[in-house]
Short mmCIF file of C-alpha atoms in Angstrom, two decimals:
data_model
loop_
_atom_site.label_atom_id
_atom_site.label_comp_id
_atom_site.label_asym_id
_atom_site.label_seq_id
_atom_site.Cartn_x
_atom_site.Cartn_y
_atom_site.Cartn_z
CA UNK A 1266 189.97 121.40 58.20
CA UNK A 1267 188.85 120.96 54.59
CA UNK A 1268 190.80 119.23 51.86
CA UNK A 1269 192.83 121.69 49.88
CA UNK A 1270 192.17 121.15 46.17
CA UNK A 1271 195.03 121.11 43.74
CA UNK A 1272 194.31 121.83 40.09
CA UNK A 1273 196.41 121.79 36.97
CA UNK A 1274 197.53 125.33 36.10
CA UNK A 1275 197.04 124.59 32.38
CA UNK A 1276 193.80 122.59 32.21
CA UNK A 1277 192.18 123.51 35.52
CA UNK A 1278 191.46 119.82 36.14
CA UNK A 1279 191.83 118.43 39.65
CA UNK A 1280 195.16 116.84 40.57
CA UNK A 1281 195.31 113.74 42.73
CA UNK A 1282 197.89 111.91 44.76
CA UNK A 1283 198.88 108.32 44.12
CA UNK A 1284 199.80 106.57 47.33
CA UNK A 1285 201.36 103.11 47.38
CA UNK A 1286 200.82 101.62 50.83
CA UNK A 1287 202.91 98.52 51.38
CA UNK A 1288 203.37 96.26 54.35
CA UNK A 1289 207.08 95.76 54.82
CA UNK A 1290 210.13 97.72 53.77
CA UNK A 1291 212.31 97.47 50.72
CA UNK A 1292 215.88 97.09 51.93
CA UNK A 1293 218.66 99.15 50.37
CA UNK A 1294 219.75 97.60 47.11
CA UNK A 1295 218.65 97.05 43.53
CA UNK A 1296 214.95 96.55 44.35
CA UNK A 1297 214.69 99.87 46.21
CA UNK A 1298 216.68 101.63 43.47
CA UNK A 1299 214.43 100.28 40.71
CA UNK A 1300 211.27 101.18 42.65
CA UNK A 1301 212.59 104.71 43.19
CA UNK A 1302 213.47 105.05 39.51
CA UNK A 1303 209.89 104.27 38.46
CA UNK A 1304 208.44 106.48 41.20
CA UNK A 1305 210.53 109.43 39.98
CA UNK A 1306 209.65 108.77 36.34
CA UNK A 1307 205.95 108.63 37.19
CA UNK A 1308 206.14 111.83 39.20
CA UNK A 1309 207.93 113.59 36.32
CA UNK A 1310 205.28 112.48 33.82
CA UNK A 1311 202.42 112.68 36.28
CA UNK A 1312 200.97 115.94 34.98
CA UNK A 1313 199.61 114.08 31.95
CA UNK A 1314 197.71 111.78 34.30
CA UNK A 1315 196.66 114.60 36.60
CA UNK A 1316 198.92 113.37 39.40
CA UNK A 1317 200.51 115.88 41.74
CA UNK A 1318 202.49 113.38 43.81
CA UNK A 1319 203.31 109.70 44.08
CA UNK A 1320 204.05 108.61 47.62
CA UNK A 1321 205.25 105.38 49.18
CA UNK A 1322 204.05 104.57 52.69
CA UNK A 1323 205.69 101.56 54.31
CA UNK A 1324 203.73 99.87 57.10
CA UNK A 1325 205.63 97.91 59.69
CA UNK A 1326 204.90 94.17 59.63
CA UNK A 1327 203.01 92.98 62.68
CA UNK A 1328 204.89 90.74 65.08
CA UNK A 1329 201.74 89.04 66.38
CA UNK A 1330 201.95 85.25 66.61
CA UNK A 1331 198.50 84.66 65.11
CA UNK A 1332 197.94 85.25 61.37
CA UNK A 1333 194.49 86.79 61.89
CA UNK A 1334 195.89 89.19 64.48
CA UNK A 1335 198.70 90.17 62.06
CA UNK A 1336 196.12 90.86 59.31
CA UNK A 1337 194.03 93.02 61.64
CA UNK A 1338 196.96 95.02 63.03
CA UNK A 1339 198.44 95.68 59.58
CA UNK A 1340 195.04 96.55 58.12
CA UNK A 1341 194.34 99.06 60.90
CA UNK A 1342 197.71 100.73 60.22
CA UNK A 1343 196.87 100.85 56.50
CA UNK A 1344 193.37 102.25 57.08
CA UNK A 1345 194.85 105.03 59.20
CA UNK A 1346 196.83 106.44 56.25
CA UNK A 1347 194.10 106.29 53.58
CA UNK A 1348 192.87 109.83 52.94
CA UNK A 1349 189.17 110.61 53.08
CA UNK A 1350 187.38 110.02 49.73
CA UNK A 1351 190.38 108.19 48.30
CA UNK A 1352 189.91 105.40 45.82
CA UNK A 1353 191.24 102.15 47.27
CA UNK A 1354 192.88 99.50 45.06
CA UNK A 1355 194.10 96.24 46.57
CA UNK A 1356 196.78 94.17 44.86
CA UNK A 1357 195.62 90.57 45.05
CA UNK A 1358 196.39 87.54 42.87
CA UNK A 1359 192.64 86.78 42.78
CA UNK A 1360 191.89 90.26 41.47
CA UNK A 1361 191.19 91.56 38.00
CA UNK A 1362 193.99 91.58 35.43
CA UNK A 1363 194.01 94.87 33.54
CA UNK A 1364 196.19 95.68 30.60
CA UNK A 1365 198.22 98.88 30.79
CA UNK A 1366 195.80 100.95 28.72
CA UNK A 1367 192.88 99.89 30.94
CA UNK A 1368 194.82 100.90 34.06
CA UNK A 1369 195.56 104.29 32.48
CA UNK A 1370 191.85 104.66 31.71
CA UNK A 1371 190.92 103.78 35.31
CA UNK A 1372 193.30 106.41 36.65
CA UNK A 1373 191.89 109.05 34.31
CA UNK A 1374 188.39 108.12 35.41
CA UNK A 1375 189.21 108.45 39.10
CA UNK A 1376 190.79 111.83 38.47
CA UNK A 1377 187.65 112.92 36.60
CA UNK A 1378 185.62 111.88 39.68
CA UNK A 1379 187.61 114.49 41.61
CA UNK A 1380 189.18 111.92 43.90
CA UNK A 1381 191.92 113.44 46.06
CA UNK A 1382 193.96 110.23 45.99
CA UNK A 1383 194.22 106.69 44.72
CA UNK A 1384 195.71 104.28 47.25
CA UNK A 1385 197.26 101.06 45.99
CA UNK A 1386 197.58 98.59 48.87
CA UNK A 1387 200.12 95.77 48.93
CA UNK A 1388 199.58 93.48 51.89
CA UNK A 1389 201.94 91.06 53.56
CA UNK A 1390 201.99 87.27 53.22
CA UNK A 1391 198.95 86.80 55.50
CA UNK A 1392 196.79 89.15 53.42
CA UNK A 1393 194.48 91.92 54.56
CA UNK A 1394 191.41 92.22 56.76
CA UNK A 1395 187.99 91.89 55.12
CA UNK A 1396 187.23 95.52 55.98
CA UNK A 1397 189.89 96.71 53.51
CA UNK A 1398 188.58 94.42 50.78
CA UNK A 1399 185.13 95.94 51.30
CA UNK A 1400 186.54 99.45 50.79
CA UNK A 1401 188.33 98.51 47.58
CA UNK A 1402 187.04 99.95 44.32
CA UNK A 1403 189.28 97.51 42.45
CA UNK A 1404 191.18 94.34 43.27
CA UNK A 1405 194.10 94.26 40.85
CA UNK A 1406 196.21 91.24 39.89
CA UNK A 1407 199.42 90.93 37.95
CA UNK A 1408 198.43 87.49 36.67
CA UNK A 1409 197.42 84.46 38.69
CA UNK A 1410 200.87 83.80 40.13
CA UNK A 1411 201.72 84.78 43.69
CA UNK A 1412 204.47 87.41 43.67
CA UNK A 1413 206.71 88.58 46.52
CA UNK A 1414 205.42 91.93 47.75
CA UNK A 1415 208.76 93.59 46.92
CA UNK A 1416 208.37 92.65 43.25
CA UNK A 1417 204.69 93.65 43.24
CA UNK A 1418 205.70 97.13 44.35
CA UNK A 1419 208.20 97.44 41.50
CA UNK A 1420 205.71 96.06 38.95
CA UNK A 1421 203.01 98.45 40.21
CA UNK A 1422 205.32 101.47 40.00
CA UNK A 1423 206.34 100.46 36.48
CA UNK A 1424 202.68 100.13 35.47
CA UNK A 1425 201.90 103.56 36.92
CA UNK A 1426 204.75 105.02 34.87
CA UNK A 1427 203.48 103.18 31.81
CA UNK A 1428 199.94 104.51 32.43
CA UNK A 1429 201.30 108.07 32.62
CA UNK A 1430 203.26 107.53 29.40
CA UNK A 1431 200.13 106.23 27.63
CA UNK A 1432 198.13 109.28 28.65
CA UNK A 1433 200.98 111.61 27.68
CA UNK A 1434 201.46 109.92 24.30
CA UNK A 1435 205.06 109.16 25.24
CA UNK A 1436 206.74 106.37 23.20
CA UNK A 1437 207.65 104.25 26.29
CA UNK A 1438 204.47 102.20 25.80
CA UNK A 1439 204.47 100.59 22.39
CA UNK A 1440 201.44 98.68 21.21
#
């Protein structure tokens, strides 16, 4: 079965999916509510970025006793949900720090490459297998601090909304 292409009805440009793949679940409460708020805002403004959908995929944390085994099991589960030809971005404190405008530019560039999806991967405390790092087009950091993965998800979703607002010329992002 071939990938079905989605294009903008106005511009004819390809539309892509943004998929946030996170190890672990956000429990009911303010964190989940805030994450959902930014996801909905991004989806509503996504046309400007060429985004047809923003999805959250939660991967169950491995219960293996050994850290390496946990990394491998979680990474296999993540790899199984990455669409073919998707751009892979790993959130990692050792990654590159991009300002909001640069992230918006990256997203526009990936859309222009006719990528069907961009997958942002948030690993658990033990990290990810080397095979996922090798697939990554970008390793992205939100500074050099180590953040809980629940907060990283919220910060990522806010930055995706901000990127969409930059592209749309919306006043949310003020320079």
